mmCIF file of C-alpha atoms in Angstrom:
data_model
loop_
_atom_site.group_PDB
_atom_site.id
_atom_site.type_symbol
_atom_site.label_atom_id
_atom_site.label_comp_id
_atom_site.label_asym_id
_atom_site.label_seq_id
_atom_site.Cartn_x
_atom_site.Cartn_y
_atom_site.Cartn_z
ATOM 1 C CA MET F 26 60.369 -98.900 145.194
ATOM 2 C CA THR F 27 59.240 -102.620 145.556
ATOM 3 C CA MET F 28 59.946 -105.315 143.377
ATOM 4 C CA THR F 29 56.605 -105.503 142.249
ATOM 5 C CA THR F 30 56.142 -101.716 141.468
ATOM 6 C CA SER F 31 59.442 -102.239 139.359
ATOM 7 C CA ARG F 32 58.318 -105.072 137.378
ATOM 8 C CA ALA F 33 55.238 -102.488 136.955
ATOM 9 C CA LEU F 34 56.672 -100.322 135.846
ATOM 10 C CA PHE F 35 59.093 -102.660 133.360
ATOM 11 C CA ARG F 36 55.517 -103.785 131.789
ATOM 12 C CA ALA F 37 53.921 -100.508 131.415
ATOM 13 C CA LEU F 38 57.073 -99.812 129.695
ATOM 14 C CA ILE F 39 57.168 -102.036 127.123
ATOM 15 C CA SER F 40 53.486 -102.226 126.369
ATOM 16 C CA ALA F 41 54.201 -98.474 125.584
ATOM 17 C CA SER F 42 57.206 -99.664 123.450
ATOM 18 C CA LEU F 43 54.850 -101.874 121.617
ATOM 19 C CA ALA F 44 52.477 -99.561 120.841
ATOM 20 C CA CYS F 45 54.859 -97.082 119.592
ATOM 21 C CA VAL F 46 56.296 -99.756 117.783
ATOM 22 C CA SER F 47 52.520 -101.036 116.587
ATOM 23 C CA ALA F 48 51.113 -97.274 115.566
ATOM 24 C CA THR F 49 54.638 -96.947 113.144
ATOM 25 C CA ALA F 50 54.238 -100.584 111.897
ATOM 26 C CA ALA F 51 50.328 -98.846 110.783
ATOM 27 C CA ARG F 52 52.119 -95.983 109.103
ATOM 28 C CA ALA F 53 54.486 -97.771 107.434
ATOM 29 C CA GLN F 54 51.945 -100.358 106.065
ATOM 30 C CA GLU F 55 50.867 -99.333 102.250
ATOM 31 C CA PRO F 56 47.248 -98.309 102.600
ATOM 32 C CA PHE F 57 47.153 -99.993 98.790
ATOM 33 C CA PRO F 58 48.810 -102.927 97.252
ATOM 34 C CA GLY F 59 51.335 -101.563 94.777
ATOM 35 C CA LEU F 60 51.851 -98.164 95.433
ATOM 36 C CA ASP F 61 54.968 -98.229 95.946
ATOM 37 C CA ALA F 62 56.243 -99.957 93.342
ATOM 38 C CA TYR F 63 53.772 -97.241 91.349
ATOM 39 C CA ILE F 64 55.306 -94.461 93.194
ATOM 40 C CA THR F 65 58.623 -95.162 92.578
ATOM 41 C CA LYS F 66 58.293 -95.969 88.798
ATOM 42 C CA ALA F 67 56.534 -93.095 88.166
ATOM 43 C CA MET F 68 59.888 -91.069 89.697
ATOM 44 C CA ALA F 69 61.769 -92.698 87.623
ATOM 45 C CA ASP F 70 59.969 -92.009 84.511
ATOM 46 C CA TRP F 71 59.429 -88.534 85.340
ATOM 47 C CA LYS F 72 62.765 -88.613 86.074
ATOM 48 C CA ILE F 73 62.213 -86.346 89.517
ATOM 49 C CA PRO F 74 64.901 -87.213 92.151
ATOM 50 C CA GLY F 75 62.737 -87.113 95.768
ATOM 51 C CA VAL F 76 59.332 -87.598 96.591
ATOM 52 C CA ALA F 77 57.512 -87.373 99.614
ATOM 53 C CA VAL F 78 54.163 -88.485 100.107
ATOM 54 C CA ALA F 79 51.609 -88.274 103.093
ATOM 55 C CA ILE F 80 48.069 -89.993 103.186
ATOM 56 C CA VAL F 81 45.443 -89.016 105.652
ATOM 57 C CA ARG F 82 42.272 -90.745 106.430
ATOM 58 C CA ASN F 83 39.387 -90.341 109.663
ATOM 59 C CA ASP F 84 42.343 -88.117 111.547
ATOM 60 C CA SER F 85 45.012 -90.779 111.163
ATOM 61 C CA VAL F 86 48.365 -90.925 109.240
ATOM 62 C CA LEU F 87 47.884 -93.702 107.282
ATOM 63 C CA TRP F 88 51.043 -93.069 105.441
ATOM 64 C CA ALA F 89 54.065 -90.655 105.562
ATOM 65 C CA LYS F 90 56.930 -91.675 103.257
ATOM 66 C CA GLY F 91 59.946 -90.139 101.497
ATOM 67 C CA TYR F 92 61.133 -91.551 98.052
ATOM 68 C CA GLY F 93 64.904 -90.941 96.484
ATOM 69 C CA LEU F 94 66.757 -88.281 96.400
ATOM 70 C CA ARG F 95 67.694 -84.735 98.365
ATOM 71 C CA THR F 96 70.155 -83.930 95.991
ATOM 72 C CA THR F 97 70.808 -85.370 92.728
ATOM 73 C CA GLY F 98 73.745 -87.248 92.288
ATOM 74 C CA THR F 99 74.341 -87.463 95.946
ATOM 75 C CA GLY F 100 73.315 -90.270 98.517
ATOM 76 C CA ASP F 101 71.285 -88.190 100.595
ATOM 77 C CA ARG F 102 67.600 -89.737 101.311
ATOM 78 C CA VAL F 103 64.366 -88.171 101.041
ATOM 79 C CA ASP F 104 62.198 -89.378 104.541
ATOM 80 C CA ASP F 105 59.643 -88.686 105.495
ATOM 81 C CA LYS F 106 60.729 -85.116 107.722
ATOM 82 C CA THR F 107 62.857 -83.918 104.693
ATOM 83 C CA LEU F 108 61.822 -80.363 104.043
ATOM 84 C CA PHE F 109 60.394 -79.117 100.955
ATOM 85 C CA GLU F 110 59.400 -75.755 99.728
ATOM 86 C CA ILE F 111 55.574 -75.728 99.437
ATOM 87 C CA GLY F 112 55.283 -72.351 97.489
ATOM 88 C CA SER F 113 51.464 -71.657 96.883
ATOM 89 C CA SER F 114 50.117 -74.202 99.245
ATOM 90 C CA SER F 115 51.089 -71.468 101.865
ATOM 91 C CA LYS F 116 48.252 -69.919 100.699
ATOM 92 C CA SER F 117 46.184 -72.052 102.531
ATOM 93 C CA PHE F 118 47.963 -71.289 105.902
ATOM 94 C CA THR F 119 48.049 -67.205 105.298
ATOM 95 C CA ALA F 120 43.561 -68.026 104.902
ATOM 96 C CA THR F 121 43.106 -70.161 107.899
ATOM 97 C CA ILE F 122 45.415 -67.805 110.081
ATOM 98 C CA VAL F 123 43.044 -64.859 109.004
ATOM 99 C CA ALA F 124 40.042 -67.154 110.075
ATOM 100 C CA MET F 125 41.382 -67.617 113.559
ATOM 101 C CA LEU F 126 41.874 -63.973 113.609
ATOM 102 C CA VAL F 127 38.752 -63.341 112.478
ATOM 103 C CA THR F 128 37.284 -65.955 115.284
ATOM 104 C CA ASP F 129 39.021 -63.750 117.839
ATOM 105 C CA GLY F 130 37.411 -60.915 116.639
ATOM 106 C CA LYS F 131 40.515 -58.861 115.695
ATOM 107 C CA MET F 132 39.665 -58.905 111.753
ATOM 108 C CA ARG F 133 36.334 -59.252 109.783
ATOM 109 C CA TRP F 134 36.699 -61.057 106.071
ATOM 110 C CA ASP F 135 35.165 -58.024 104.340
ATOM 111 C CA ASP F 136 37.094 -55.105 106.149
ATOM 112 C CA ARG F 137 39.180 -52.892 104.190
ATOM 113 C CA LEU F 138 42.791 -54.016 103.908
ATOM 114 C CA THR F 139 43.394 -49.989 104.398
ATOM 115 C CA THR F 140 41.771 -50.883 108.326
ATOM 116 C CA TYR F 141 44.813 -52.781 108.846
ATOM 117 C CA LEU F 142 47.342 -50.858 106.134
ATOM 118 C CA PRO F 143 46.350 -47.261 106.108
ATOM 119 C CA THR F 144 48.983 -46.521 103.253
ATOM 120 C CA PHE F 145 48.085 -49.518 100.945
ATOM 121 C CA GLN F 146 46.792 -48.403 97.822
ATOM 122 C CA LEU F 147 45.351 -49.817 94.284
ATOM 123 C CA TYR F 148 45.876 -48.361 90.835
ATOM 124 C CA ASP F 149 41.611 -48.397 90.162
ATOM 125 C CA PRO F 150 39.984 -45.864 92.054
ATOM 126 C CA VAL F 151 37.365 -48.093 92.861
ATOM 127 C CA ALA F 152 39.012 -50.891 93.325
ATOM 128 C CA ASN F 153 41.205 -48.508 95.965
ATOM 129 C CA ALA F 154 38.169 -47.127 97.663
ATOM 130 C CA GLU F 155 36.634 -50.975 98.030
ATOM 131 C CA VAL F 156 38.971 -53.649 98.382
ATOM 132 C CA THR F 157 38.908 -56.124 101.406
ATOM 133 C CA VAL F 158 40.455 -58.875 103.142
ATOM 134 C CA ARG F 159 38.157 -61.445 101.286
ATOM 135 C CA ASP F 160 39.170 -59.738 97.676
ATOM 136 C CA ALA F 161 43.045 -60.115 98.989
ATOM 137 C CA LEU F 162 42.169 -63.592 99.519
ATOM 138 C CA THR F 163 39.970 -64.638 96.460
ATOM 139 C CA HIS F 164 42.121 -63.252 93.776
ATOM 140 C CA ARG F 165 39.455 -60.576 92.271
ATOM 141 C CA ALA F 166 40.686 -57.415 92.677
ATOM 142 C CA GLY F 167 41.633 -57.164 88.801
ATOM 143 C CA LEU F 168 45.676 -57.741 88.563
ATOM 144 C CA SER F 169 47.561 -59.765 86.482
ATOM 145 C CA ARG F 170 50.171 -62.041 88.360
ATOM 146 C CA ALA F 171 52.448 -59.010 88.309
ATOM 147 C CA GLU F 172 55.557 -61.170 89.293
ATOM 148 C CA LEU F 173 58.433 -58.897 88.334
ATOM 149 C CA SER F 174 56.499 -56.292 91.164
ATOM 150 C CA TRP F 175 58.480 -58.605 93.849
ATOM 151 C CA MET F 176 60.636 -61.914 92.519
ATOM 152 C CA TYR F 177 63.894 -61.473 92.231
ATOM 153 C CA ALA F 178 63.951 -57.683 92.771
ATOM 154 C CA GLY F 179 65.766 -57.890 96.447
ATOM 155 C CA ILE F 180 62.882 -55.332 97.758
ATOM 156 C CA GLY F 181 61.269 -56.030 101.305
ATOM 157 C CA ARG F 182 57.326 -56.912 101.415
ATOM 158 C CA ASP F 183 56.523 -52.551 102.504
ATOM 159 C CA GLU F 184 58.016 -52.336 99.123
ATOM 160 C CA VAL F 185 56.045 -54.827 97.545
ATOM 161 C CA LEU F 186 52.854 -53.210 98.578
ATOM 162 C CA ARG F 187 53.871 -50.147 97.794
ATOM 163 C CA ARG F 188 54.055 -51.135 94.089
ATOM 164 C CA ALA F 189 50.602 -52.286 93.963
ATOM 165 C CA ARG F 190 49.818 -48.919 93.297
ATOM 166 C CA PHE F 191 51.236 -48.818 89.991
ATOM 167 C CA LEU F 192 49.790 -52.173 89.117
ATOM 168 C CA LYS F 193 47.452 -51.788 85.582
ATOM 169 C CA PRO F 194 44.277 -53.662 86.313
ATOM 170 C CA SER F 195 43.420 -56.234 83.560
ATOM 171 C CA PHE F 196 39.971 -56.943 84.829
ATOM 172 C CA PRO F 197 37.787 -54.861 86.388
ATOM 173 C CA PHE F 198 37.227 -54.964 90.025
ATOM 174 C CA ARG F 199 36.067 -57.973 91.048
ATOM 175 C CA SER F 200 34.704 -59.218 87.866
ATOM 176 C CA ARG F 201 36.523 -62.329 87.737
ATOM 177 C CA TRP F 202 39.181 -64.572 89.465
ATOM 178 C CA GLN F 203 42.975 -63.874 88.073
ATOM 179 C CA TYR F 204 46.030 -65.783 90.029
ATOM 180 C CA GLN F 205 47.409 -63.007 91.751
ATOM 181 C CA ASN F 206 50.922 -63.201 94.802
ATOM 182 C CA VAL F 207 50.998 -59.300 95.952
ATOM 183 C CA MET F 208 47.265 -59.261 97.505
ATOM 184 C CA PHE F 209 48.289 -62.421 99.343
ATOM 185 C CA VAL F 210 50.835 -60.465 100.735
ATOM 186 C CA ALA F 211 48.524 -57.751 101.619
ATOM 187 C CA ALA F 212 46.124 -60.453 103.240
ATOM 188 C CA GLY F 213 49.190 -61.510 105.080
ATOM 189 C CA GLU F 214 50.942 -58.225 106.531
ATOM 190 C CA ALA F 215 46.987 -57.347 107.122
ATOM 191 C CA ALA F 216 46.652 -60.050 109.561
ATOM 192 C CA GLY F 217 50.264 -59.916 111.196
ATOM 193 C CA ARG F 218 49.338 -55.920 112.032
ATOM 194 C CA ALA F 219 46.165 -56.486 113.432
ATOM 195 C CA ALA F 220 47.615 -59.224 115.781
ATOM 196 C CA SER F 221 50.083 -56.693 116.343
ATOM 197 C CA THR F 222 52.803 -59.314 115.561
ATOM 198 C CA THR F 223 53.857 -60.628 112.185
ATOM 199 C CA TRP F 224 52.626 -63.300 109.417
ATOM 200 C CA GLU F 225 55.543 -65.752 110.077
ATOM 201 C CA ASP F 226 54.727 -65.552 114.107
ATOM 202 C CA LEU F 227 51.380 -65.954 113.778
ATOM 203 C CA VAL F 228 51.902 -69.091 111.318
ATOM 204 C CA GLN F 229 54.575 -70.445 114.097
ATOM 205 C CA ARG F 230 52.335 -69.767 117.341
ATOM 206 C CA ARG F 231 48.715 -70.843 116.117
ATOM 207 C CA ILE F 232 49.455 -73.184 113.619
ATOM 208 C CA PHE F 233 52.600 -75.032 113.555
ATOM 209 C CA GLU F 234 52.970 -75.385 117.578
ATOM 210 C CA PRO F 235 49.674 -76.521 117.788
ATOM 211 C CA LEU F 236 49.529 -79.174 115.110
ATOM 212 C CA GLY F 237 52.828 -80.159 116.195
ATOM 213 C CA MET F 238 54.553 -79.031 113.272
ATOM 214 C CA ALA F 239 57.771 -78.974 114.627
ATOM 215 C CA THR F 240 60.361 -78.894 111.941
ATOM 216 C CA SER F 241 58.272 -76.581 109.352
ATOM 217 C CA LEU F 242 59.296 -73.420 108.935
ATOM 218 C CA PRO F 243 57.805 -69.985 107.795
ATOM 219 C CA LEU F 244 60.153 -68.234 105.696
ATOM 220 C CA ALA F 245 62.653 -70.918 104.140
ATOM 221 C CA PRO F 246 66.137 -69.370 104.384
ATOM 222 C CA ARG F 247 67.253 -68.940 100.925
ATOM 223 C CA ASN F 248 71.030 -70.602 102.400
ATOM 224 C CA ARG F 249 69.982 -73.883 103.974
ATOM 225 C CA SER F 250 73.821 -75.389 104.728
ATOM 226 C CA GLY F 251 72.238 -74.992 108.326
ATOM 227 C CA ILE F 252 69.297 -77.157 108.445
ATOM 228 C CA ALA F 253 70.144 -80.759 108.409
ATOM 229 C CA ASN F 254 66.951 -82.171 106.201
ATOM 230 C CA VAL F 255 66.037 -80.410 103.080
ATOM 231 C CA ALA F 256 65.919 -81.122 99.765
ATOM 232 C CA THR F 257 67.974 -78.958 96.584
ATOM 233 C CA PRO F 258 65.474 -77.740 94.451
ATOM 234 C CA HIS F 259 65.455 -79.199 90.244
ATOM 235 C CA ALA F 260 64.779 -78.282 86.709
ATOM 236 C CA ILE F 261 65.171 -80.711 83.763
ATOM 237 C CA ARG F 262 65.701 -79.731 80.595
ATOM 238 C CA ARG F 263 65.909 -82.107 77.372
ATOM 239 C CA ASP F 264 66.609 -84.618 79.594
ATOM 240 C CA THR F 265 69.133 -83.877 81.974
ATOM 241 C CA VAL F 266 68.367 -82.701 85.537
ATOM 242 C CA TYR F 267 70.260 -80.248 87.065
ATOM 243 C CA THR F 268 70.364 -78.171 90.828
ATOM 244 C CA LEU F 269 68.948 -74.261 90.933
ATOM 245 C CA THR F 270 69.579 -71.712 93.953
ATOM 246 C CA PRO F 271 66.446 -72.097 95.782
ATOM 247 C CA MET F 272 64.148 -69.079 95.528
ATOM 248 C CA PRO F 273 63.906 -65.601 97.604
ATOM 249 C CA MET F 274 60.242 -65.297 99.085
ATOM 250 C CA ASP F 275 61.075 -63.730 102.243
ATOM 251 C CA ASN F 276 59.056 -60.569 100.015
ATOM 252 C CA ALA F 277 56.452 -62.371 99.046
ATOM 253 C CA ALA F 278 56.297 -65.264 102.309
ATOM 254 C CA PRO F 279 52.084 -64.935 102.678
ATOM 255 C CA ALA F 280 51.694 -66.514 99.404
ATOM 256 C CA GLY F 281 54.206 -69.085 99.231
ATOM 257 C CA SER F 282 57.136 -69.288 101.688
ATOM 258 C CA ILE F 283 56.779 -72.180 103.955
ATOM 259 C CA LEU F 284 59.044 -74.728 104.246
ATOM 260 C CA SER F 285 57.083 -78.610 105.044
ATOM 261 C CA ASN F 286 57.836 -82.245 105.193
ATOM 262 C CA ALA F 287 55.328 -84.896 104.771
ATOM 263 C CA HIS F 288 54.805 -85.942 108.495
ATOM 264 C CA ASP F 289 54.509 -82.321 109.149
ATOM 265 C CA MET F 290 51.869 -81.708 105.843
ATOM 266 C CA ALA F 291 50.267 -84.274 107.701
ATOM 267 C CA GLN F 292 48.950 -83.055 110.411
ATOM 268 C CA TRP F 293 47.516 -80.094 108.197
ATOM 269 C CA LEU F 294 45.836 -82.121 106.459
ATOM 270 C CA ARG F 295 43.845 -83.998 109.872
ATOM 271 C CA PHE F 296 43.466 -80.305 111.381
ATOM 272 C CA GLN F 297 41.872 -79.215 107.972
ATOM 273 C CA LEU F 298 39.283 -82.142 108.073
ATOM 274 C CA GLY F 299 39.172 -81.782 111.665
ATOM 275 C CA ASP F 300 36.603 -78.753 110.946
ATOM 276 C CA GLY F 301 39.086 -76.790 113.225
ATOM 277 C CA THR F 302 39.830 -79.016 115.539
ATOM 278 C CA PHE F 303 43.318 -81.230 116.884
ATOM 279 C CA GLY F 304 44.076 -83.471 119.328
ATOM 280 C CA GLY F 305 40.808 -82.404 120.401
ATOM 281 C CA LYS F 306 41.685 -78.949 120.761
ATOM 282 C CA ARG F 307 39.676 -76.556 118.725
ATOM 283 C CA LEU F 308 41.913 -73.498 117.261
ATOM 284 C CA VAL F 309 39.504 -72.224 114.632
ATOM 285 C CA SER F 310 35.932 -71.539 114.876
ATOM 286 C CA ALA F 311 34.189 -73.936 113.085
ATOM 287 C CA ALA F 312 32.512 -71.027 110.734
ATOM 288 C CA ALA F 313 35.511 -69.383 110.048
ATOM 289 C CA LEU F 314 37.195 -71.806 108.549
ATOM 290 C CA ARG F 315 34.265 -73.203 106.915
ATOM 291 C CA GLN F 316 34.517 -69.843 105.127
ATOM 292 C CA THR F 317 38.038 -70.247 103.499
ATOM 293 C CA HIS F 318 36.275 -73.755 102.191
ATOM 294 C CA THR F 319 33.098 -72.492 100.775
ATOM 295 C CA PRO F 320 33.088 -71.531 96.942
ATOM 296 C CA GLN F 321 33.560 -67.172 96.249
ATOM 297 C CA MET F 322 34.628 -67.021 92.115
ATOM 298 C CA LEU F 323 34.021 -69.055 89.617
ATOM 299 C CA MET F 324 37.049 -70.171 88.186
ATOM 300 C CA GLY F 325 36.020 -72.462 85.514
ATOM 301 C CA GLY F 326 35.003 -76.296 84.351
ATOM 302 C CA GLY F 327 35.322 -78.732 82.403
ATOM 303 C CA ALA F 328 38.207 -81.170 81.528
ATOM 304 C CA GLU F 329 40.924 -80.439 84.547
ATOM 305 C CA GLY F 330 43.675 -82.199 85.897
ATOM 306 C CA GLY F 331 44.976 -83.941 83.260
ATOM 307 C CA ALA F 332 42.564 -86.129 82.257
ATOM 308 C CA GLY F 333 42.660 -86.047 78.841
ATOM 309 C CA GLU F 334 40.644 -84.671 76.237
ATOM 310 C CA GLY F 335 37.287 -85.338 75.997
ATOM 311 C CA ASP F 336 37.269 -86.878 79.874
ATOM 312 C CA SER F 337 36.371 -84.163 82.505
ATOM 313 C CA LEU F 338 37.341 -85.678 85.620
ATOM 314 C CA THR F 339 36.432 -82.088 87.114
ATOM 315 C CA ARG F 340 33.207 -80.364 85.901
ATOM 316 C CA PHE F 341 33.088 -77.482 88.324
ATOM 317 C CA SER F 342 35.956 -75.433 89.322
ATOM 318 C CA THR F 343 35.906 -72.244 91.886
ATOM 319 C CA TYR F 344 37.819 -70.389 94.732
ATOM 320 C CA GLY F 345 37.179 -70.376 98.414
ATOM 321 C CA MET F 346 39.720 -68.434 100.408
ATOM 322 C CA GLY F 347 43.674 -70.089 99.900
ATOM 323 C CA TRP F 348 41.715 -73.653 98.372
ATOM 324 C CA MET F 349 40.296 -74.740 94.988
ATOM 325 C CA VAL F 350 37.455 -76.037 95.722
ATOM 326 C CA GLN F 351 36.205 -77.915 93.070
ATOM 327 C CA ASP F 352 34.352 -81.255 92.374
ATOM 328 C CA TYR F 353 36.867 -84.608 91.748
ATOM 329 C CA ARG F 354 34.702 -87.503 90.056
ATOM 330 C CA ARG F 355 31.876 -86.244 91.681
ATOM 331 C CA ASN F 356 33.170 -85.817 94.910
ATOM 332 C CA LEU F 357 33.608 -82.145 96.641
ATOM 333 C CA LEU F 358 37.427 -81.633 96.395
ATOM 334 C CA TRP F 359 39.402 -79.284 98.619
ATOM 335 C CA GLN F 360 42.868 -78.467 96.937
ATOM 336 C CA HIS F 361 46.071 -76.214 96.237
ATOM 337 C CA GLY F 362 49.314 -76.938 94.977
ATOM 338 C CA GLY F 363 52.388 -75.338 95.093
ATOM 339 C CA ASN F 364 55.215 -74.224 92.809
ATOM 340 C CA THR F 365 58.719 -72.292 93.527
ATOM 341 C CA ASP F 366 61.984 -72.215 91.253
ATOM 342 C CA GLY F 367 62.474 -76.410 91.556
ATOM 343 C CA MET F 368 59.968 -77.427 93.501
ATOM 344 C CA THR F 369 55.868 -78.788 93.207
ATOM 345 C CA THR F 370 53.624 -79.432 95.854
ATOM 346 C CA ALA F 371 50.638 -81.295 95.373
ATOM 347 C CA MET F 372 47.505 -81.134 97.931
ATOM 348 C CA GLY F 373 43.868 -82.273 98.516
ATOM 349 C CA MET F 374 41.430 -83.276 100.448
ATOM 350 C CA LEU F 375 37.618 -85.504 99.762
ATOM 351 C CA PRO F 376 36.156 -83.969 103.030
ATOM 352 C CA ASP F 377 33.639 -86.091 102.625
ATOM 353 C CA SER F 378 35.627 -89.309 102.695
ATOM 354 C CA LYS F 379 37.869 -87.477 105.532
ATOM 355 C CA PHE F 380 40.499 -88.477 103.096
ATOM 356 C CA GLY F 381 43.702 -86.382 102.686
ATOM 357 C CA VAL F 382 46.850 -86.394 100.538
ATOM 358 C CA VAL F 383 50.001 -84.189 100.207
ATOM 359 C CA VAL F 384 52.861 -85.245 97.416
ATOM 360 C CA LEU F 385 55.781 -82.850 97.573
ATOM 361 C CA SER F 386 58.669 -82.816 95.636
ATOM 362 C CA ASN F 387 61.968 -81.264 94.483
ATOM 363 C CA MET F 388 61.390 -80.110 90.449
ATOM 364 C CA TYR F 389 60.425 -77.303 89.042
ATOM 365 C CA GLY F 390 57.008 -77.535 87.247
ATOM 366 C CA ALA F 391 56.630 -81.312 87.675
ATOM 367 C CA GLN F 392 53.174 -82.708 86.768
ATOM 368 C CA LEU F 393 54.098 -85.793 88.975
ATOM 369 C CA PRO F 394 52.578 -84.561 92.433
ATOM 370 C CA SER F 395 49.030 -83.945 90.873
ATOM 371 C CA ILE F 396 49.068 -87.089 88.853
ATOM 372 C CA LEU F 397 50.013 -89.006 92.305
ATOM 373 C CA MET F 398 47.209 -87.193 94.116
ATOM 374 C CA ARG F 399 44.691 -88.052 91.860
ATOM 375 C CA TYR F 400 46.165 -91.810 91.388
ATOM 376 C CA ILE F 401 45.910 -92.029 95.298
ATOM 377 C CA PHE F 402 42.080 -90.459 95.275
ATOM 378 C CA ASP F 403 41.240 -93.298 92.495
ATOM 379 C CA ARG F 404 42.668 -95.473 95.279
ATOM 380 C CA GLN F 405 40.720 -94.535 98.220
ATOM 381 C CA LEU F 406 36.971 -93.886 95.650
ATOM 382 C CA GLY F 407 37.253 -97.460 94.136
ATOM 383 C CA VAL F 408 37.362 -96.532 90.988
ATOM 384 C CA PRO F 409 38.286 -98.477 87.373
ATOM 385 C CA LEU F 410 42.225 -98.421 87.679
ATOM 386 C CA ARG F 411 44.143 -96.027 85.128
ATOM 387 C CA ASP F 412 47.659 -96.024 84.831
ATOM 388 C CA LEU F 413 47.602 -92.019 84.799
ATOM 389 C CA SER F 414 51.498 -90.967 84.736
ATOM 390 C CA ALA F 415 51.476 -93.062 82.040
ATOM 391 C CA GLU F 416 48.912 -91.403 79.809
ATOM 392 C CA ALA F 417 50.327 -87.675 81.049
ATOM 393 C CA LEU F 418 53.780 -89.182 79.896
ATOM 394 C CA THR F 419 52.153 -90.255 76.137
ATOM 395 C CA ARG F 420 50.612 -87.073 76.190
ATOM 396 C CA VAL F 421 54.164 -84.885 76.683
ATOM 397 C CA ALA F 422 55.827 -87.214 74.907
ATOM 398 C CA THR F 423 53.730 -86.242 71.974
ATOM 399 C CA GLN F 424 53.579 -82.362 72.578
ATOM 400 C CA ARG F 425 57.422 -82.455 72.543
ATOM 401 C CA ARG F 426 57.545 -84.151 69.104
ATOM 402 C CA ARG F 427 55.440 -81.867 68.052
ATOM 403 C CA ALA F 428 57.590 -79.336 69.221
ATOM 404 C CA ASP F 429 60.659 -80.521 68.099
ATOM 405 C CA SER F 430 59.102 -80.639 64.667
ATOM 406 C CA ALA F 431 58.316 -77.799 64.904
ATOM 407 C CA GLU F 432 61.998 -76.013 65.731
ATOM 408 C CA ARG F 433 63.660 -78.172 63.405
ATOM 409 C CA ALA F 434 61.312 -76.594 60.821
ATOM 410 C CA GLN F 435 61.657 -72.567 61.686
ATOM 411 C CA ALA F 436 66.113 -73.182 61.727
ATOM 412 C CA ALA F 437 65.304 -75.012 57.768
ATOM 413 C CA SER F 438 63.310 -72.045 57.099
ATOM 414 C CA ARG F 439 65.897 -69.535 58.249
#
């Protein structure tokens, strides 16, 4: 190698290094003034141990950052690679996997589930004869939550699906939207059978690998001692925060088992906002993916999203497939949250603005992820700022005072 070649190579390496530093600095730069301080204060107010936030705009990651602790009482900090349970946000992955198989010609939305799961049965004879893949992905089979049929039951997915035949419907088939996890298990297992593999293998090969979601896991193991950077589940009762044992989700994996982080979930938002393309490569047909973002069932309307009484930020609310399709301040919104025993996720996109947000937390039933997501949406939309966190805290405090007063009155009357 000549001296001239060596110098040229050295200059190229320096230039590449500076480009990487510049890209990192851009991601580290606060996307909206005061956002960092707002998140930090809101976490302290709500007593949330750890949060991770990712913001995407126009196929670029604006922000991917962790806050707080992976486990309360330790020095283990959350960063953008810290893994959290995303719970039911996993449903968007299951619906997209089906869209990919529809693209491949291996599945059709309106195929009967028994095409792929010959022994699958439902209690209602009409539903049993007609239930389709689309029905399973849209929460319209007429079944109630029926969580005790699988949660902490110590059974596998085959048994979860076998038990579906004993679940009496609470509403007529296809008459109304009713959230239901078992039917998403059926959809995921049907996808695995259609591709002659498993749901978790499809998620790994068709989504995680091409999107570079290198540290995400399709199945969140209950024993996480071998995972270096993972958040611990927490709950809070009467202002005391305590840790929980991770929730077993293998038997309902297509409904909510994915373990991911802010960095990887940002790629997921880029892919969804990119109409099924990533890095210049199409991974699913635009038509098939668009079906998942298209309203399939009416959920409801009125004041949604914690806006407060008489202050409606959401006027219509529908369900697509794996996504809630709504409006937010008269802007189209695709979103799906997730809850497990100890963690809460909020994930949403404003597709017309090519803007997406994901907020991960290690607290059971936390309001804060949804609040932060909407606060960041407000910053993007340029609407008059409101302290959504403080407003929600005031409502919660009022509710607690009423509950405590009722409890004291009940105790005194015994």
